[in-house]
Coordinates of N, CA and C and ligand atoms in Angstrom, one line a residue:
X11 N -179.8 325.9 -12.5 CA -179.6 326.3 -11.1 C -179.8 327.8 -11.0
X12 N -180.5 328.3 -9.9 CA -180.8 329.9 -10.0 C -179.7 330.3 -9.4
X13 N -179.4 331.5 -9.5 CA -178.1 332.2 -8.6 C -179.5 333.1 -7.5
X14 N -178.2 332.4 -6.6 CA -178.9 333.3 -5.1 C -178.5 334.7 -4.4
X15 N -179.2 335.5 -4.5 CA -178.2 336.3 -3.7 C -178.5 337.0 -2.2
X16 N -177.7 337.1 -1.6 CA -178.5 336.6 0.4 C -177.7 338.1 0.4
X17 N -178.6 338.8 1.1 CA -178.1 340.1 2.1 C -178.2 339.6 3.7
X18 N -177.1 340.3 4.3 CA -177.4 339.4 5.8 C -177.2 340.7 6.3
X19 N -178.1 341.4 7.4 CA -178.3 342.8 8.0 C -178.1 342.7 9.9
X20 N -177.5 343.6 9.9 CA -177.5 344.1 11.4 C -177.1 345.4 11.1
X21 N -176.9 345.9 12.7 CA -176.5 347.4 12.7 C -175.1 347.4 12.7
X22 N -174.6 348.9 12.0 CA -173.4 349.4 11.5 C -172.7 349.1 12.4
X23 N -172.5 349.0 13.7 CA -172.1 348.4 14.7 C -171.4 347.4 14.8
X24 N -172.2 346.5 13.8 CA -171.6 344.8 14.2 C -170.6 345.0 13.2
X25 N -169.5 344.1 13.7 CA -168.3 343.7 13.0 C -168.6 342.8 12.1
X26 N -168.7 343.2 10.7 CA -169.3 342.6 9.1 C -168.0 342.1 9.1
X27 N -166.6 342.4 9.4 CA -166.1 341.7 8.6 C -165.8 340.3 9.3
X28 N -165.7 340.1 10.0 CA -165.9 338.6 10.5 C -166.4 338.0 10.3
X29 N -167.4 338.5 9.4 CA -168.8 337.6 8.2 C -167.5 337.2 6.8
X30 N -167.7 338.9 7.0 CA -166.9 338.3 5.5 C -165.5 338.2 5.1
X31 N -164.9 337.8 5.7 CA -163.6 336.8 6.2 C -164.0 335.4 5.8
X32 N -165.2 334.8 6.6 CA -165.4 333.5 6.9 C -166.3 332.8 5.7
X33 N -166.3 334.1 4.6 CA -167.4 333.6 3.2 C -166.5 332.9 2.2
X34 N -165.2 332.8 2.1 CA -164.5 332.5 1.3 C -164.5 330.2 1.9
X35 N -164.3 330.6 2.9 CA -164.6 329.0 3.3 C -166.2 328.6 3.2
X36 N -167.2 329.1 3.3 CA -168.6 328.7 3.4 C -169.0 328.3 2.4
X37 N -168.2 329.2 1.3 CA -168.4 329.1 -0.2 C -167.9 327.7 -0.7
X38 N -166.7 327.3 -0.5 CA -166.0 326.1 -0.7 C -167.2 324.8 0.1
X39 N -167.7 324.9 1.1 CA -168.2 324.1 1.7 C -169.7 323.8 1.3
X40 N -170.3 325.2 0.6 CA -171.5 325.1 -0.4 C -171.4 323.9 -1.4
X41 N -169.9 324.2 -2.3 CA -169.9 323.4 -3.4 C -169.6 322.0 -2.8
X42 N -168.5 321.7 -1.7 CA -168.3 320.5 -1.5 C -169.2 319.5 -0.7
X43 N -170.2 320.2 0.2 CA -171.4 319.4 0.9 C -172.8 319.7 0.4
X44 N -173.4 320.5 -0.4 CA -174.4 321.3 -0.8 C -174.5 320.8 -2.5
X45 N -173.1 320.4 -3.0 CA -172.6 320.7 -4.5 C -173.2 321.6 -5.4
X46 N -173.3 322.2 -5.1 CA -173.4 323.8 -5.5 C -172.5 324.8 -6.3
X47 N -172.5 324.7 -7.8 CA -171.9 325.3 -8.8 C -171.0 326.6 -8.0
X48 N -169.5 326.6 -8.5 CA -169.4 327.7 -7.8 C -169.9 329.1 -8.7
X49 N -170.1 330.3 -8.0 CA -170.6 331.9 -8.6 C -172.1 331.2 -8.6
X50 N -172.8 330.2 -7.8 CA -174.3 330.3 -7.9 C -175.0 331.0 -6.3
X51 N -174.0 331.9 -5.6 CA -174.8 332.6 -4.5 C -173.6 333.7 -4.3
X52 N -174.4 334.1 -4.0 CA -173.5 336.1 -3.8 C -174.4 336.1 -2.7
X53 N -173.3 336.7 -1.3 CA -173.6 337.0 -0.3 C -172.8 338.3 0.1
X54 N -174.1 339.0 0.5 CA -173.4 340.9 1.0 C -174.0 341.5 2.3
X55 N -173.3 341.8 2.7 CA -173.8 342.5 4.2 C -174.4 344.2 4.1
X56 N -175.9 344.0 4.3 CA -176.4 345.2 4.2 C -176.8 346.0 6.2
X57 N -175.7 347.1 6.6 CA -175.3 347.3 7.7 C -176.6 348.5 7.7
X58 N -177.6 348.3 8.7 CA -178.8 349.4 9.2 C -179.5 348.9 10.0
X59 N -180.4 349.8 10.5 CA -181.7 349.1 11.1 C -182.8 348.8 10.5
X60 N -183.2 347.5 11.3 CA -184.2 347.2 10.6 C -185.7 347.4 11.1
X61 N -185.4 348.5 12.1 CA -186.5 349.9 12.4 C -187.1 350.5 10.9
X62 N -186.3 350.5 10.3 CA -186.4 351.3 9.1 C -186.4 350.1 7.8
X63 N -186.4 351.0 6.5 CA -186.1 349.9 5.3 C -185.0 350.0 5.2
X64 N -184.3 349.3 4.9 CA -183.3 348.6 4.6 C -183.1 348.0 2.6
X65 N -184.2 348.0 2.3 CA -184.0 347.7 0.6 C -185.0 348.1 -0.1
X66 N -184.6 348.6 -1.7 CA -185.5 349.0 -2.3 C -187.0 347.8 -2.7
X67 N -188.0 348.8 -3.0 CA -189.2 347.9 -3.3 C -189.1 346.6 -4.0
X68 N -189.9 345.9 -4.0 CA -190.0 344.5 -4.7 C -188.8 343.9 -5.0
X69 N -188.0 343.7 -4.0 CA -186.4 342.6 -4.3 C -186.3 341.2 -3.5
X70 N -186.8 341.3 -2.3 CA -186.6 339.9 -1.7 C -187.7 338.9 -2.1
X71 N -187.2 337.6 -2.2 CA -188.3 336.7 -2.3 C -188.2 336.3 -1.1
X72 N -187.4 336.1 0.3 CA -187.7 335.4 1.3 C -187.1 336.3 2.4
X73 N -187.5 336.7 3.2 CA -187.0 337.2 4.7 C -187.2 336.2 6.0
X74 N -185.8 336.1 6.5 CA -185.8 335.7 7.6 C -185.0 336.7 8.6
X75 N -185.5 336.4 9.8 CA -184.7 336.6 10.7 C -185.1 336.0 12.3
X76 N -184.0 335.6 12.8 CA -183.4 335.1 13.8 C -183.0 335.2 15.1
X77 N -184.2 335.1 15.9 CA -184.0 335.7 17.4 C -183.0 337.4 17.8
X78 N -183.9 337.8 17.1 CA -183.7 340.1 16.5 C -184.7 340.9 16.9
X79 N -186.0 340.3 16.3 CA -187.1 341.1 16.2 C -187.5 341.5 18.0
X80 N -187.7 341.0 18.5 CA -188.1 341.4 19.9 C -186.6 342.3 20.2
X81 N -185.9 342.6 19.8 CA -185.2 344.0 20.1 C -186.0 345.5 20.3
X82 N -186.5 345.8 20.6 CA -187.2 347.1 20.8 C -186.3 348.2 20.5
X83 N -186.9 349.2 20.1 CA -185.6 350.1 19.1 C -185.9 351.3 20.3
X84 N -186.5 351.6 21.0 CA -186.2 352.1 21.9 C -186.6 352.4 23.7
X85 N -185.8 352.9 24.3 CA -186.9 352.3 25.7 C -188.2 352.6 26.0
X86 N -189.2 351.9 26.4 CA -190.4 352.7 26.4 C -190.8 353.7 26.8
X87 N -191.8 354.8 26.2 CA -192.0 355.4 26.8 C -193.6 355.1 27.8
X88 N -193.6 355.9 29.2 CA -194.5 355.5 30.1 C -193.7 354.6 30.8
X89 N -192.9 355.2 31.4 CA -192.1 354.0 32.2 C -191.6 354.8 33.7
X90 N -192.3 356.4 33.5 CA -191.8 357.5 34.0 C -193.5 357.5 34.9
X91 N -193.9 358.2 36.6 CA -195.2 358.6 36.7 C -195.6 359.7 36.1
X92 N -196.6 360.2 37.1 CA -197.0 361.8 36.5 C -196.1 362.6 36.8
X93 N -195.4 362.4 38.2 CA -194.0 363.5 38.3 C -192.4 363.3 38.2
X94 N -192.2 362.1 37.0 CA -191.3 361.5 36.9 C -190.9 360.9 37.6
X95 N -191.5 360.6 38.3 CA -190.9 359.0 39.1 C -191.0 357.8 38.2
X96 N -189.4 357.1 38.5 CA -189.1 355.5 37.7 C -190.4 354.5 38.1
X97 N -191.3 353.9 37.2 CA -192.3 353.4 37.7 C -191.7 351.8 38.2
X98 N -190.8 351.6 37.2 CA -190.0 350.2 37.0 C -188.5 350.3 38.2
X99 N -189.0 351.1 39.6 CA -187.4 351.0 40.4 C -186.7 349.5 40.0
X100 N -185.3 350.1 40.2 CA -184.3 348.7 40.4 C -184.6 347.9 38.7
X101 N -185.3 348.0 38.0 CA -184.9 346.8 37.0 C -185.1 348.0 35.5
X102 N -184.2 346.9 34.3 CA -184.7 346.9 33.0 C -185.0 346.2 32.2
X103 N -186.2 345.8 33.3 CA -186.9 344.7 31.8 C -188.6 344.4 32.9
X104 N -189.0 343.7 32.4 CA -190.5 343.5 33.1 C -190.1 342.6 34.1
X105 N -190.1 342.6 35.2 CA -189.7 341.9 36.6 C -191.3 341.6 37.5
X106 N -191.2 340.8 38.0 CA -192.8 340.4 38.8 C -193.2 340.9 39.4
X107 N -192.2 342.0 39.6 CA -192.6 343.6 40.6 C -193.1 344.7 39.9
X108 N -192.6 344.4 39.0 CA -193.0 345.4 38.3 C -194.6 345.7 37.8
X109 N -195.4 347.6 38.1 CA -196.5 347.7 37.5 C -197.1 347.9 36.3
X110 N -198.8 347.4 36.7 CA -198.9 347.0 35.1 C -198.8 348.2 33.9
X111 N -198.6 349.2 34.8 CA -198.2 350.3 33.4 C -197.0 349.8 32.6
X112 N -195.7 349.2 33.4 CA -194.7 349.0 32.8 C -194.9 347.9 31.6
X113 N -195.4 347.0 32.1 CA -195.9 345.9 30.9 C -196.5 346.3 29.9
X114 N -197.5 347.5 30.2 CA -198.7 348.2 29.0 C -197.3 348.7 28.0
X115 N -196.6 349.4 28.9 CA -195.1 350.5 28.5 C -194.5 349.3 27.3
X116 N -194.0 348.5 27.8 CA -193.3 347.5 26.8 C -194.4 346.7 25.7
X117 N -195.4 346.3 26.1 CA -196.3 345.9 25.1 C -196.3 346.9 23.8
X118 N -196.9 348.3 24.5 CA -197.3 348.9 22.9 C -196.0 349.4 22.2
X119 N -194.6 349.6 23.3 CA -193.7 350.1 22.5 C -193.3 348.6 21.2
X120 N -193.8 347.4 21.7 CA -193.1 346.3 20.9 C -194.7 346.0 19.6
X121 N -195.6 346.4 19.9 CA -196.6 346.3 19.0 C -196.2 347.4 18.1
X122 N -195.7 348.6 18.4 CA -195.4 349.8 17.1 C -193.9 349.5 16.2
X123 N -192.9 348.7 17.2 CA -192.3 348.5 16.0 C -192.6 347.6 15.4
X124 N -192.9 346.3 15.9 CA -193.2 345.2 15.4 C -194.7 345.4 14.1
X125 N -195.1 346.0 14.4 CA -195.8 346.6 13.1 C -194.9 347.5 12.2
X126 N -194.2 348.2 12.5 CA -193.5 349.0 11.5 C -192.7 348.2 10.7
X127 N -192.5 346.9 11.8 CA -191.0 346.0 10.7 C -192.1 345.3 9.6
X128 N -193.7 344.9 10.0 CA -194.1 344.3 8.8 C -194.3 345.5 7.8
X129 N -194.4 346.6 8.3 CA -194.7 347.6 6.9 C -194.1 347.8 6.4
X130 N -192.6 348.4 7.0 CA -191.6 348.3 6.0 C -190.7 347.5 5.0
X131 N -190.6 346.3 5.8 CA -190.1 344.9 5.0 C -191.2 344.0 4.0
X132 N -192.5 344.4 4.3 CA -193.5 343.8 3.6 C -193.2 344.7 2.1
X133 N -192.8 346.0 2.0 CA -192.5 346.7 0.6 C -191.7 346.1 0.2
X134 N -190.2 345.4 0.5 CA -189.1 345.4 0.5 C -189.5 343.8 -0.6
X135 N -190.2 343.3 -0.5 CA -190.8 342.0 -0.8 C -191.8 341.8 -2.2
X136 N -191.1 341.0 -3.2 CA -192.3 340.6 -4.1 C -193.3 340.1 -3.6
X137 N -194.4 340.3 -4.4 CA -195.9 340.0 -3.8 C -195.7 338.6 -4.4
X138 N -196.1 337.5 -3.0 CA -196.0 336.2 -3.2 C -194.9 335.4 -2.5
X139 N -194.4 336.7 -1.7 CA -192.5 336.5 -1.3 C -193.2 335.9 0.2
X140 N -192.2 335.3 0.7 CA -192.3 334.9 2.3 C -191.7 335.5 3.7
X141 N -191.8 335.4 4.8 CA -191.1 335.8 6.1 C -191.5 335.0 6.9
X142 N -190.0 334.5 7.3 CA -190.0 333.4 8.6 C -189.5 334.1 9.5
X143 N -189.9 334.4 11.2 CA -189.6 335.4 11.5 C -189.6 334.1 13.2
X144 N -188.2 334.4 13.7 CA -187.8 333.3 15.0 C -187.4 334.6 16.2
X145 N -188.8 334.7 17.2 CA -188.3 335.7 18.0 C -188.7 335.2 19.5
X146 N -188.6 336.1 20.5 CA -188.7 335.2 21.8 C -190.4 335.8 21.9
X147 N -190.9 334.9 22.6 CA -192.3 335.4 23.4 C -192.7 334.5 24.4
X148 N -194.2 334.6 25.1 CA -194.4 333.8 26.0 C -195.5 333.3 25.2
X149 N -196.2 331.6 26.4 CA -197.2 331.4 25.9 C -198.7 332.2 25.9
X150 N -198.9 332.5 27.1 CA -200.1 333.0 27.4 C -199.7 334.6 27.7
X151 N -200.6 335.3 28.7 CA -200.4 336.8 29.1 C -200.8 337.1 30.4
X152 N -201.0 335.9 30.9 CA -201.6 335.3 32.4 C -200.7 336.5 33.1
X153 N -199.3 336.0 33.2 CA -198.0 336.4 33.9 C -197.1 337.2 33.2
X154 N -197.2 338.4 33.3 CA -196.6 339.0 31.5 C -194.7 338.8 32.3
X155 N -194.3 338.6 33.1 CA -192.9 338.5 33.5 C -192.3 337.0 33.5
X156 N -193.3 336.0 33.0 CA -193.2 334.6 33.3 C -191.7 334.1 32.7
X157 N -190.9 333.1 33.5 CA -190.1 331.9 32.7 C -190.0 331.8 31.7
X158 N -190.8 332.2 30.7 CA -190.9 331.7 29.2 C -189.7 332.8 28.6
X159 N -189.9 334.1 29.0 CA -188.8 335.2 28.6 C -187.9 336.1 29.1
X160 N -188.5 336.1 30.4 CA -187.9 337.1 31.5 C -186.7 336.4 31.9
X161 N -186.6 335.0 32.0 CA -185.8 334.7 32.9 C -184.3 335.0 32.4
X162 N -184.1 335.0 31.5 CA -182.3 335.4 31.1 C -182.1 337.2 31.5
X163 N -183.3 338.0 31.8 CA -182.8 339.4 32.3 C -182.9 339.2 34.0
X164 N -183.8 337.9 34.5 CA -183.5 337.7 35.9 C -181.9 337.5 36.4
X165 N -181.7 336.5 35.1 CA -180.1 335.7 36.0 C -179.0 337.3 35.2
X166 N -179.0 338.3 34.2 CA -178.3 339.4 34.0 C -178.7 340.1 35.6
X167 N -179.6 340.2 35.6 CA -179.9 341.3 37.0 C -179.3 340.8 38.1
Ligands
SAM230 C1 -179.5 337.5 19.6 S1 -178.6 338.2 18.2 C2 -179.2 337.0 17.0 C3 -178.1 336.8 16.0 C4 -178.4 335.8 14.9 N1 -179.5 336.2 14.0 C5 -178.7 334.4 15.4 O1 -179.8 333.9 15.3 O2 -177.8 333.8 16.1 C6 -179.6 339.6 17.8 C7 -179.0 340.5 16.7 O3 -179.9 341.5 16.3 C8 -179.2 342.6 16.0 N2 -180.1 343.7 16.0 C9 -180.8 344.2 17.1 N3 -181.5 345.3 16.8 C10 -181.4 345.5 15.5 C11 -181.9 346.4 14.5 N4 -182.8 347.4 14.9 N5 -181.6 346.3 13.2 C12 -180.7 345.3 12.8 N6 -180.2 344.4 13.7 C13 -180.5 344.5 15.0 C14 -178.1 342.7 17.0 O4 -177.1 343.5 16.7 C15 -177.7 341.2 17.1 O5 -176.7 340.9 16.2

């Protein structure tokens, strides 16, 4: 049996210990539904962003993560006119009102991180390692404010 060892990441922010409170029962539940030798998984909470690296070179065999990545690390820029006018009045998020600079604004701000997270976590990874990556999007680009994603910042708004 290999020994596993899981880092589970968010930002310094989140309350880790309510993870790790709740590892002493998950453990027990490994061995009794999983049957899983006990000391065969070590789990630790590595607190950063994952803007950045987060682990040294060649250590993970698998990365996941879990409706995260479409977090944008920060608000777009281009969201401003030529003489600072809000181009996006009244909302924060892409609304059906909203113009197409603001969509361009959110597109490329989510294409530079979303490329930085494969650069940086692609190091973080043995060659041969995997990434399953569960994030929100839409189907097409027909309607860039469509039902498929917008609608949970419609019913916030
Ligand atoms: C919708 S929750 C998903 C939680 C969990 N993965 C799940 O599937 O239920 C998004 C999580 O991403 C975290 N998050 C957002 N931006 C992050 C970043 N730059 N680095 C690390 N974690 C981030 C948030 O703190 C939050 O816990």
């Amino acid at each position: 049996m290999p020994e596993l060892r899981v880092f589970l990441n968010d930002l310094p922010e989140n309350d880790f210990n309510t993870i790790f409170r709740s590892l002493p029962v998950f453990y027990d539940r490994l061995e009794e539904e999983k049957g899983l030798p006990p000391w065969t998984c070590f789990i630790a909470g590595v607190p950063g962003s994952f803007d950045g690296r987060l682990f040294p070179r060649d250590l993970l065999d698998f990365v996941h993560s879990s409706y995260s990545v479409h977090w944008l690390s920060q608000v777009p820029k281009g969201l401003q006119g030529e003489i600072g006018e809000a181009l996006n009045k009244g909302h924060v998020y892409m609304a059906e009102s909203s113009p197409h600079a603001v969509f361009k604004a959110y597109l490329e701000q989510f294409q530079r991180d979303f490329s930085l997270f494969l650069k940086f976590h692609s190091e973080e990874m043995i060659c041969g390692g995997r990434m399953v990556l569960t994030l929100l999007g839409r189907k097409g680009d027909e309607e860039p404010s469509s039902g498929d994603c917008c609608q949970l910042w419609e019913l916030l708004a």
